[in-house]
mmCIF file of C-alpha atoms in Angstrom:
data_model
loop_
_atom_site.group_PDB
_atom_site.id
_atom_site.type_symbol
_atom_site.label_atom_id
_atom_site.label_comp_id
_atom_site.label_asym_id
_atom_site.label_seq_id
_atom_site.Cartn_x
_atom_site.Cartn_y
_atom_site.Cartn_z
ATOM 1 C CA MET B 1 72.112 93.805 118.323
ATOM 2 C CA ASP B 2 73.468 97.029 119.828
ATOM 3 C CA ILE B 3 70.311 99.176 119.824
ATOM 4 C CA ASN B 4 72.043 102.450 120.685
ATOM 5 C CA ILE B 5 74.552 102.333 117.818
ATOM 6 C CA ALA B 6 71.914 101.116 115.348
ATOM 7 C CA GLU B 7 69.578 103.959 116.328
ATOM 8 C CA ILE B 8 72.373 106.519 115.963
ATOM 9 C CA ILE B 9 73.125 105.267 112.426
ATOM 10 C CA GLN B 10 69.429 105.317 111.576
ATOM 11 C CA GLU B 11 68.972 108.870 112.867
ATOM 12 C CA LYS B 12 71.976 110.004 110.845
ATOM 13 C CA TYR B 13 70.386 108.796 107.597
ATOM 14 C CA LEU B 14 66.983 110.266 108.511
ATOM 15 C CA ASP B 15 68.530 113.680 109.226
ATOM 16 C CA LEU B 16 70.398 113.593 105.934
ATOM 17 C CA ASP B 17 67.226 112.649 104.079
ATOM 18 C CA TYR B 18 65.391 115.613 105.639
ATOM 19 C CA LYS B 19 68.177 118.049 104.674
ATOM 20 C CA LEU B 20 68.053 116.811 101.091
ATOM 21 C CA TYR B 21 64.268 117.253 101.135
ATOM 22 C CA GLU B 22 64.646 120.901 102.212
ATOM 23 C CA GLN B 23 67.193 121.509 99.450
ATOM 24 C CA SER B 24 64.927 119.889 96.819
ATOM 25 C CA LYS B 25 62.201 122.469 97.364
ATOM 26 C CA SER B 26 64.170 124.957 95.286
ATOM 27 C CA ASN B 27 64.303 122.492 92.370
ATOM 28 C CA LYS B 28 61.032 122.746 90.451
ATOM 29 C CA ALA B 29 61.792 119.636 88.404
ATOM 30 C CA LEU B 30 61.576 117.356 91.486
ATOM 31 C CA ILE B 31 58.181 116.362 92.884
ATOM 32 C CA PHE B 32 57.945 114.620 96.285
ATOM 33 C CA LYS B 33 55.915 111.397 95.928
ATOM 34 C CA GLY B 34 56.078 109.698 99.337
ATOM 35 C CA TYR B 35 58.233 107.274 101.334
ATOM 36 C CA ARG B 36 59.807 103.900 100.639
ATOM 37 C CA TRP B 37 61.548 101.447 102.984
ATOM 38 C CA LYS B 38 65.350 101.036 102.984
ATOM 39 C CA ARG B 39 67.334 98.246 104.650
ATOM 40 C CA ILE B 40 71.037 98.425 105.514
ATOM 41 C CA VAL B 41 73.058 95.555 107.048
ATOM 42 C CA THR B 42 75.581 96.674 109.662
ATOM 43 C CA SER B 43 77.822 94.822 112.110
ATOM 44 C CA ASN B 44 75.470 96.030 114.873
ATOM 45 C CA GLY B 45 72.363 94.663 113.207
ATOM 46 C CA ILE B 46 69.934 95.624 110.473
ATOM 47 C CA ILE B 47 68.474 99.103 110.324
ATOM 48 C CA ARG B 48 65.240 99.894 108.479
ATOM 49 C CA PHE B 49 63.867 103.324 107.800
ATOM 50 C CA LYS B 50 61.744 105.214 105.276
ATOM 51 C CA ARG B 51 63.365 107.641 102.887
ATOM 52 C CA ARG B 52 61.713 110.016 100.426
ATOM 53 C CA ILE B 53 61.087 109.247 96.763
ATOM 54 C CA TYR B 54 60.890 111.934 94.068
ATOM 55 C CA PHE B 55 59.757 112.188 90.481
ATOM 56 C CA ASN B 56 61.909 114.106 87.999
ATOM 57 C CA LYS B 57 59.712 115.875 85.433
ATOM 58 C CA ASN B 58 62.608 116.380 83.038
ATOM 59 C CA THR B 59 63.820 112.761 82.862
ATOM 60 C CA LYS B 60 60.402 111.210 83.629
ATOM 61 C CA LYS B 61 62.043 108.909 86.218
ATOM 62 C CA TYR B 62 61.706 108.230 89.943
ATOM 63 C CA LEU B 63 64.725 108.675 92.182
ATOM 64 C CA TYR B 64 65.920 108.725 95.799
ATOM 65 C CA LEU B 65 68.129 111.686 96.729
ATOM 66 C CA LEU B 66 69.463 109.838 99.795
ATOM 67 C CA ASP B 67 70.538 106.855 97.678
ATOM 68 C CA LEU B 68 72.320 109.117 95.209
ATOM 69 C CA ASN B 69 74.042 111.059 97.979
ATOM 70 C CA CYS B 70 75.196 107.972 99.927
ATOM 71 C CA ASN B 71 75.867 105.867 96.810
ATOM 72 C CA PHE B 72 73.347 103.216 97.846
ATOM 73 C CA LYS B 73 72.427 100.328 95.582
ATOM 74 C CA LYS B 74 68.865 99.533 94.577
ATOM 75 C CA TYR B 75 68.351 96.658 97.014
ATOM 76 C CA THR B 76 70.102 95.570 100.246
ATOM 77 C CA ASN B 77 73.174 97.612 101.186
ATOM 78 C CA TYR B 78 76.037 96.857 103.551
ATOM 79 C CA ASP B 79 77.581 99.296 105.988
ATOM 80 C CA GLN B 80 81.270 100.167 105.489
ATOM 81 C CA ASN B 81 82.245 98.888 108.966
ATOM 82 C CA PHE B 82 80.507 95.609 108.208
ATOM 83 C CA LEU B 83 82.449 95.227 104.954
ATOM 84 C CA THR B 84 85.728 96.133 106.675
ATOM 85 C CA LYS B 85 85.298 93.319 109.214
ATOM 86 C CA LEU B 86 84.445 90.828 106.484
ATOM 87 C CA GLN B 87 87.483 91.995 104.558
ATOM 88 C CA ALA B 88 89.717 91.441 107.591
ATOM 89 C CA MET B 89 88.509 87.848 107.802
ATOM 90 C CA PHE B 90 89.326 87.357 104.150
ATOM 91 C CA TYR B 91 92.898 88.675 104.606
ATOM 92 C CA ASP B 92 93.368 86.208 107.459
ATOM 93 C CA SER B 93 92.739 83.300 105.028
ATOM 94 C CA GLN B 94 90.110 81.912 107.409
ATOM 95 C CA ILE B 95 87.046 82.033 105.211
ATOM 96 C CA SER B 96 84.405 80.164 107.164
ATOM 97 C CA LEU B 97 80.649 80.579 107.010
ATOM 98 C CA ALA B 98 80.306 79.483 110.641
ATOM 99 C CA LYS B 99 82.794 82.158 111.747
ATOM 100 C CA ILE B 100 81.008 84.829 109.729
ATOM 101 C CA GLN B 101 77.641 83.985 111.291
ATOM 102 C CA THR B 102 79.173 83.819 114.778
ATOM 103 C CA LEU B 103 81.042 87.104 114.424
ATOM 104 C CA PHE B 104 78.053 89.072 113.187
ATOM 105 C CA GLN B 105 74.970 88.545 115.314
ATOM 106 C CA ILE B 106 72.614 89.736 112.622
ATOM 107 C CA ASP B 107 68.927 89.317 113.410
ATOM 108 C CA LYS B 108 66.300 88.332 110.889
ATOM 109 C CA ILE B 109 68.736 87.745 108.042
ATOM 110 C CA TYR B 110 70.413 84.594 106.784
ATOM 111 C CA PHE B 111 73.926 85.621 105.765
ATOM 112 C CA SER B 112 74.823 82.716 103.480
ATOM 113 C CA LYS B 113 78.133 81.808 101.892
ATOM 114 C CA MET B 114 76.764 82.986 98.544
ATOM 115 C CA ASN B 115 76.079 86.438 100.037
ATOM 116 C CA TYR B 116 79.660 86.588 101.250
ATOM 117 C CA TRP B 117 81.151 85.667 97.868
ATOM 118 C CA LYS B 118 78.945 88.151 96.034
ATOM 119 C CA ILE B 119 80.476 90.888 98.179
ATOM 120 C CA ALA B 120 83.957 89.427 97.832
ATOM 121 C CA HIS B 121 83.811 89.431 94.025
ATOM 122 C CA LYS B 122 83.096 93.162 94.081
ATOM 123 C CA TRP B 123 86.230 93.695 96.192
ATOM 124 C CA PHE B 124 88.235 91.592 93.739
ATOM 125 C CA ASP B 125 87.324 93.689 90.714
ATOM 126 C CA TRP B 126 87.844 97.011 92.471
ATOM 127 C CA ASN B 127 91.220 96.136 94.004
ATOM 128 C CA ILE B 128 92.639 94.591 90.821
ATOM 129 C CA LYS B 129 91.678 97.752 88.880
ATOM 130 C CA SER B 130 93.091 99.990 91.607
ATOM 131 C CA ARG B 131 96.466 98.281 91.260
ATOM 132 C CA PHE B 132 96.953 99.959 87.907
ATOM 133 C CA ASP B 133 97.017 103.404 89.474
ATOM 134 C CA ILE B 134 99.716 102.832 92.111
ATOM 135 C CA LEU B 135 102.351 101.277 89.847
ATOM 136 C CA GLU B 136 105.296 103.450 88.750
ATOM 137 C CA PRO B 137 106.793 101.480 85.878
ATOM 138 C CA ASP B 138 108.590 104.362 84.185
ATOM 139 C CA LYS B 139 111.398 104.394 86.762
ATOM 140 C CA TYR B 140 112.697 100.930 85.833
ATOM 141 C CA ARG B 141 114.167 99.540 82.644
ATOM 142 C CA HIS B 142 113.554 95.773 82.888
ATOM 143 C CA LEU B 143 110.297 93.843 83.064
ATOM 144 C CA TYR B 144 110.522 90.232 84.273
ATOM 145 C CA ILE B 145 107.725 87.799 83.402
ATOM 146 C CA ASN B 146 107.827 84.587 85.458
ATOM 147 C CA ILE B 147 105.332 82.099 84.045
ATOM 148 C CA ASP B 148 104.396 78.542 84.910
ATOM 149 C CA ASP B 149 101.442 76.115 84.903
ATOM 150 C CA THR B 150 99.837 74.581 87.952
ATOM 151 C CA TYR B 151 96.864 72.287 88.556
ATOM 152 C CA LEU B 152 94.254 73.183 91.181
ATOM 153 C CA ASN B 153 91.118 71.412 92.347
ATOM 154 C CA THR B 154 87.943 73.316 91.483
ATOM 155 C CA ILE B 155 84.243 72.643 91.819
ATOM 156 C CA LYS B 156 81.490 73.095 89.252
ATOM 157 C CA SER B 157 77.905 71.857 89.534
ATOM 158 C CA ARG B 158 78.915 69.885 92.653
ATOM 159 C CA LYS B 159 81.583 68.028 90.698
ATOM 160 C CA TYR B 160 85.279 68.232 91.564
ATOM 161 C CA THR B 161 87.688 68.685 88.689
ATOM 162 C CA LYS B 162 91.383 69.454 88.376
ATOM 163 C CA LYS B 163 92.028 72.419 86.100
ATOM 164 C CA CYS B 164 95.217 73.871 84.707
ATOM 165 C CA PHE B 165 95.930 77.493 85.573
ATOM 166 C CA ARG B 166 98.691 79.540 84.000
ATOM 167 C CA ILE B 167 100.182 81.922 86.544
ATOM 168 C CA LEU B 168 102.305 84.973 85.739
ATOM 169 C CA CYS B 169 104.402 86.791 88.332
ATOM 170 C CA CYS B 170 105.570 90.081 86.837
ATOM 171 C CA HIS B 171 107.945 92.529 88.488
ATOM 172 C CA GLN B 172 110.710 95.012 87.682
ATOM 173 C CA GLY B 173 113.568 93.796 89.865
ATOM 174 C CA LYS B 174 114.340 94.677 93.481
ATOM 175 C CA ASP B 175 114.798 97.962 95.287
ATOM 176 C CA GLU B 176 117.338 98.960 97.943
ATOM 177 C CA HIS B 177 115.204 97.235 100.615
ATOM 178 C CA ASN B 178 115.349 93.911 98.727
ATOM 179 C CA GLN B 179 111.636 94.154 97.871
ATOM 180 C CA LEU B 180 110.158 93.374 94.463
ATOM 181 C CA VAL B 181 109.273 96.500 92.510
ATOM 182 C CA ASN B 182 105.875 96.835 90.798
ATOM 183 C CA LYS B 183 104.955 93.221 91.334
ATOM 184 C CA TYR B 184 101.777 91.979 89.714
ATOM 185 C CA LEU B 185 100.192 88.549 89.638
ATOM 186 C CA LEU B 186 97.881 87.267 86.917
ATOM 187 C CA THR B 187 96.066 83.939 86.730
ATOM 188 C CA ILE B 188 94.726 82.566 83.453
ATOM 189 C CA ASN B 189 92.346 79.694 82.901
ATOM 190 C CA ILE B 190 93.815 78.295 79.684
ATOM 191 C CA LYS B 191 90.751 76.267 78.697
ATOM 192 C CA ASN B 192 89.748 76.834 75.050
ATOM 193 C CA LYS B 193 92.578 79.322 74.464
ATOM 194 C CA SER B 194 94.828 78.979 71.445
ATOM 195 C CA LYS B 195 98.422 80.166 71.633
ATOM 196 C CA GLU B 196 97.563 83.274 69.597
ATOM 197 C CA GLU B 197 94.712 84.168 71.966
ATOM 198 C CA PHE B 198 96.978 83.499 74.943
ATOM 199 C CA VAL B 199 99.699 85.844 73.664
ATOM 200 C CA LYS B 200 97.163 88.541 72.803
ATOM 201 C CA PHE B 201 95.606 88.311 76.263
ATOM 202 C CA ILE B 202 99.002 88.606 77.994
ATOM 203 C CA TYR B 203 100.071 91.506 75.793
ATOM 204 C CA GLU B 204 96.889 93.484 76.482
ATOM 205 C CA LYS B 205 97.116 92.893 80.234
ATOM 206 C CA LEU B 206 100.778 93.898 80.475
ATOM 207 C CA GLU B 207 100.207 97.046 78.395
ATOM 208 C CA LEU B 208 97.270 97.970 80.609
ATOM 209 C CA ILE B 209 99.414 97.639 83.749
ATOM 210 C CA TYR B 210 102.900 98.710 82.664
ATOM 211 C CA GLY B 211 102.141 100.904 79.655
ATOM 212 C CA ASN B 212 103.998 100.659 76.355
ATOM 213 C CA LEU B 213 106.075 97.440 76.452
ATOM 214 C CA GLN B 214 108.516 98.638 73.797
ATOM 215 C CA LYS B 215 110.292 100.887 76.302
ATOM 216 C CA TYR B 216 111.278 97.887 78.491
ATOM 217 C CA LYS B 217 113.774 95.088 78.135
ATOM 218 C CA LEU B 218 111.445 92.089 78.520
ATOM 219 C CA ILE B 219 112.746 88.886 80.125
ATOM 220 C CA VAL B 220 110.550 85.761 80.208
ATOM 221 C CA LEU B 221 111.554 83.143 82.794
ATOM 222 C CA SER B 222 110.059 79.663 82.670
ATOM 223 C CA ASP B 223 110.701 75.921 82.426
ATOM 224 C CA GLY B 224 111.389 75.811 78.683
ATOM 225 C CA ALA B 225 107.927 74.832 77.408
ATOM 226 C CA LEU B 226 107.273 75.614 73.746
ATOM 227 C CA ILE B 227 104.258 77.823 74.474
ATOM 228 C CA PHE B 228 106.403 80.069 76.701
ATOM 229 C CA LYS B 229 109.130 80.284 74.059
ATOM 230 C CA TYR B 230 106.447 81.303 71.573
ATOM 231 C CA LEU B 231 105.272 83.992 74.021
ATOM 232 C CA ALA B 232 108.822 85.359 74.368
ATOM 233 C CA LYS B 233 109.228 85.410 70.591
ATOM 234 C CA GLN B 234 105.984 87.307 70.033
ATOM 235 C CA LEU B 235 106.799 89.799 72.786
ATOM 236 C CA LYS B 236 110.344 90.168 71.401
ATOM 237 C CA ALA B 237 111.667 89.239 74.827
ATOM 238 C CA LYS B 238 114.732 87.381 76.086
ATOM 239 C CA PHE B 239 113.761 83.837 77.109
ATOM 240 C CA VAL B 240 115.617 82.494 80.150
ATOM 241 C CA LEU B 241 115.422 79.029 81.682
ATOM 242 C CA ASP B 242 115.061 79.819 85.377
ATOM 243 C CA LYS B 243 117.406 78.262 87.913
ATOM 244 C CA PHE B 244 114.750 76.351 89.814
ATOM 245 C CA HIS B 245 113.600 74.179 86.900
ATOM 246 C CA LEU B 246 117.139 73.769 85.599
ATOM 247 C CA PHE B 247 118.726 72.601 88.860
ATOM 248 C CA ARG B 248 115.694 70.508 89.834
ATOM 249 C CA ASN B 249 115.890 68.443 86.650
ATOM 250 C CA ILE B 250 119.610 67.840 87.191
ATOM 251 C CA ARG B 251 119.080 66.870 90.824
ATOM 252 C CA ASN B 252 116.315 64.417 89.875
ATOM 253 C CA CYS B 253 118.727 62.572 87.578
ATOM 254 C CA TYR B 254 121.718 62.635 89.918
ATOM 255 C CA ASN B 255 119.940 62.214 93.218
ATOM 256 C CA PHE B 256 122.150 61.736 96.268
ATOM 257 C CA TYR B 257 121.573 61.305 99.953
ATOM 258 C CA SER B 258 122.692 63.629 102.696
ATOM 259 C CA LYS B 259 125.850 62.622 104.575
ATOM 260 C CA ASN B 260 123.923 61.198 107.542
ATOM 261 C CA LYS B 261 121.650 59.092 105.364
ATOM 262 C CA ALA B 262 124.572 57.846 103.264
ATOM 263 C CA LEU B 263 126.315 56.497 106.354
ATOM 264 C CA LYS B 264 123.217 54.496 107.281
ATOM 265 C CA ASP B 265 123.038 52.939 103.803
ATOM 266 C CA PRO B 266 126.599 51.810 102.865
ATOM 267 C CA VAL B 267 125.350 49.855 99.806
ATOM 268 C CA ALA B 268 124.086 53.005 98.105
ATOM 269 C CA ASN B 269 126.859 55.191 99.484
ATOM 270 C CA GLU B 270 129.134 54.707 96.458
ATOM 271 C CA ARG B 271 126.333 55.580 94.014
ATOM 272 C CA CYS B 272 125.472 58.713 96.031
ATOM 273 C CA GLN B 273 129.063 59.903 96.031
ATOM 274 C CA ARG B 274 129.313 59.384 92.266
ATOM 275 C CA ASN B 275 126.021 61.202 91.628
ATOM 276 C CA TYR B 276 127.085 64.067 93.861
ATOM 277 C CA TYR B 277 130.357 64.393 91.935
ATOM 278 C CA PHE B 278 128.582 64.557 88.553
ATOM 279 C CA TYR B 279 125.925 66.947 89.938
ATOM 280 C CA LYS B 280 128.548 69.410 91.153
ATOM 281 C CA LYS B 281 130.617 69.183 87.950
ATOM 282 C CA ILE B 282 127.556 69.684 85.709
ATOM 283 C CA ILE B 283 126.483 72.752 87.688
ATOM 284 C CA GLN B 284 130.036 74.080 87.429
ATOM 285 C CA ALA B 285 130.069 73.531 83.650
ATOM 286 C CA ILE B 286 126.774 75.445 83.353
ATOM 287 C CA TYR B 287 128.136 78.399 85.308
ATOM 288 C CA GLN B 288 131.255 78.390 83.111
ATOM 289 C CA ASN B 289 129.097 78.177 79.962
ATOM 290 C CA ASN B 290 131.115 75.137 78.844
ATOM 291 C CA PHE B 291 128.825 72.980 76.702
ATOM 292 C CA ARG B 292 131.559 70.537 75.648
ATOM 293 C CA GLN B 293 132.438 69.816 79.265
ATOM 294 C CA LEU B 294 128.766 69.396 80.101
ATOM 295 C CA ASN B 295 128.182 66.953 77.257
ATOM 296 C CA TRP B 296 131.243 64.900 78.221
ATOM 297 C CA LEU B 297 130.116 64.685 81.883
ATOM 298 C CA ILE B 298 126.672 63.401 80.938
ATOM 299 C CA TYR B 299 128.180 60.880 78.510
ATOM 300 C CA ARG B 300 130.613 59.758 81.208
ATOM 301 C CA SER B 301 127.850 59.313 83.782
ATOM 302 C CA LEU B 302 125.944 57.038 81.396
ATOM 303 C CA GLN B 303 128.888 54.600 81.401
ATOM 304 C CA PHE B 304 128.591 54.112 85.160
ATOM 305 C CA GLU B 305 124.823 53.675 85.109
ATOM 306 C CA ASN B 306 123.255 50.215 84.843
ATOM 307 C CA LEU B 307 119.625 50.947 85.711
ATOM 308 C CA GLU B 308 117.475 51.257 82.610
ATOM 309 C CA HIS B 309 115.077 53.910 83.951
ATOM 310 C CA LYS B 310 118.024 56.028 85.108
ATOM 311 C CA ILE B 311 119.660 55.806 81.693
ATOM 312 C CA LYS B 312 116.418 57.113 80.111
ATOM 313 C CA GLU B 313 116.251 59.972 82.621
ATOM 314 C CA ILE B 314 119.840 61.046 81.905
ATOM 315 C CA LYS B 315 119.241 60.933 78.149
ATOM 316 C CA ARG B 316 116.125 63.079 78.572
ATOM 317 C CA LEU B 317 118.168 65.515 80.661
ATOM 318 C CA ARG B 318 120.808 65.723 77.931
ATOM 319 C CA GLN B 319 118.126 66.469 75.332
ATOM 320 C CA TYR B 320 116.528 69.035 77.661
ATOM 321 C CA LEU B 321 119.835 70.855 78.154
ATOM 322 C CA PHE B 322 120.627 70.674 74.432
ATOM 323 C CA ASN B 323 117.236 72.182 73.478
ATOM 324 C CA ASN B 324 117.490 74.975 76.032
ATOM 325 C CA TRP B 325 121.219 75.685 76.103
ATOM 326 C CA HIS B 326 120.778 79.099 74.494
ATOM 327 C CA CYS B 327 118.177 79.885 77.208
ATOM 328 C CA ILE B 328 120.508 79.148 80.131
ATOM 329 C CA VAL B 329 121.721 82.566 81.187
ATOM 330 C CA ILE B 330 123.443 83.000 84.553
ATOM 331 C CA TRP B 331 123.742 86.707 85.190
ATOM 332 C CA ASN B 332 126.024 87.808 88.010
ATOM 333 C CA ASN B 333 125.103 91.430 87.388
ATOM 334 C CA LYS B 334 122.931 92.813 90.198
ATOM 335 C CA ASN B 335 120.848 94.723 87.660
ATOM 336 C CA TYR B 336 119.283 91.428 86.574
ATOM 337 C CA TYR B 337 117.013 89.275 88.707
ATOM 338 C CA THR B 338 116.514 85.809 87.221
ATOM 339 C CA LYS B 339 115.343 83.745 90.177
ATOM 340 C CA CYS B 340 112.164 81.744 89.754
ATOM 341 C CA LEU B 341 109.174 83.223 91.555
ATOM 342 C CA THR B 342 106.373 81.316 89.890
ATOM 343 C CA GLU B 343 107.139 77.813 91.144
ATOM 344 C CA THR B 344 107.717 79.073 94.662
ATOM 345 C CA PHE B 345 104.455 80.957 94.565
ATOM 346 C CA VAL B 346 102.486 78.035 93.173
ATOM 347 C CA GLN B 347 103.734 75.435 95.627
ATOM 348 C CA ALA B 348 104.067 77.437 98.846
ATOM 349 C CA ILE B 349 101.978 80.591 98.899
ATOM 350 C CA ILE B 350 98.936 79.336 97.025
ATOM 351 C CA LYS B 351 98.056 77.194 100.065
ATOM 352 C CA LYS B 352 98.189 80.298 102.220
ATOM 353 C CA ILE B 353 95.975 82.128 99.769
ATOM 354 C CA LYS B 354 93.369 79.367 99.691
ATOM 355 C CA GLY B 355 93.365 79.242 103.487
ATOM 356 C CA GLY B 356 93.963 75.494 103.674
ATOM 357 C CA VAL B 357 94.626 72.487 101.456
ATOM 358 C CA GLY B 358 91.090 71.144 101.798
ATOM 359 C CA LYS B 359 89.302 74.271 100.571
ATOM 360 C CA ILE B 360 87.947 74.019 97.031
ATOM 361 C CA TYR B 361 86.327 76.881 95.121
ATOM 362 C CA SER B 362 84.879 77.460 91.687
ATOM 363 C CA THR B 363 87.135 78.399 88.776
ATOM 364 C CA GLN B 364 85.983 82.042 88.733
ATOM 365 C CA THR B 365 86.473 82.451 92.476
ATOM 366 C CA ILE B 366 89.926 80.913 92.695
ATOM 367 C CA GLU B 367 91.175 83.079 89.795
ATOM 368 C CA LYS B 368 90.122 86.213 91.639
ATOM 369 C CA ILE B 369 91.326 84.976 95.037
ATOM 370 C CA ILE B 370 94.863 84.519 93.729
ATOM 371 C CA SER B 371 94.963 87.831 91.872
ATOM 372 C CA TYR B 372 93.403 89.760 94.751
ATOM 373 C CA LYS B 373 95.193 88.333 97.784
ATOM 374 C CA ALA B 374 98.607 88.309 96.124
ATOM 375 C CA ILE B 375 98.505 92.112 96.389
ATOM 376 C CA TYR B 376 98.817 91.814 100.157
ATOM 377 C CA LEU B 377 101.380 88.996 100.280
ATOM 378 C CA ASP B 378 105.132 89.117 99.733
ATOM 379 C CA PHE B 379 105.865 86.510 97.062
#
């Protein structure tokens, strides 16, 4: 513990308390009643001092002028420098109780992991609310809603469970520096939520952040699930099947090796070349918006296939494309941004947010971690 710095901080609060006491003499409603102990946790140690307590004759309540002036809570308080250092550790995605206890040599206090997360949850709520003030949605005409489901391991009552989270990445296109404009991330625990409740929740959140939704052209990008089509219909938005899910499903059916791998496996080389031909032609037909050509290519590929599981996959792909053909929109206009952000975020950046694959948190914590830390990451 650095005694000099701790004593300076303590003297600062004592001087302030005395000044407030001198000012209170002119207020006849306040009666000085004595002293009470106050404890503040700092990165230099714990400081304890006595501050004055008063009784207000008008409200019939006791109060501390120092607490009101410094915005102290009723019980243990944390110094701003202490919170800043904890916050820096959280940004670094290295949340470790051992590192916290090593970094802060705090005497006579057990700084547990629960204490850390209690503080962290307060940051979450404040920062998520503060995001509403810095957005400038009125400058842009489109609002893109990327939405997808992902499964994450969570812990509850010392039991590990895998829960489904619905993640929305909202933005309003890109600026001249190729950065997403007004990006916002929202995580939803879909347990016990009907589709009507889900749509209502999304609508209220988006209106809170971006204002009146009727002034935007809404574009919902997803994998073609019925619940997301229902969301687009209720929001009166354009539903678009994003490129990632579309091209991934085609590639899974017509998988082919790279050139180097094909040379090492001459038996499968002919199949790879055929699959690569159909893959390229199907993608070309999609870009040309030629459904007849697309249907003929899939039918033709079935004639060359003799594996039963592959035939089922191709038929499922044909049905998938048929059901979502009106949702396949390839815009070459730079004013539209239809790339998939959600899947990329879920698979790549969520590991960075959690600070490691092995880390498992509760459902409440992981919801706030994703929403909070996404503010400081480029996704």
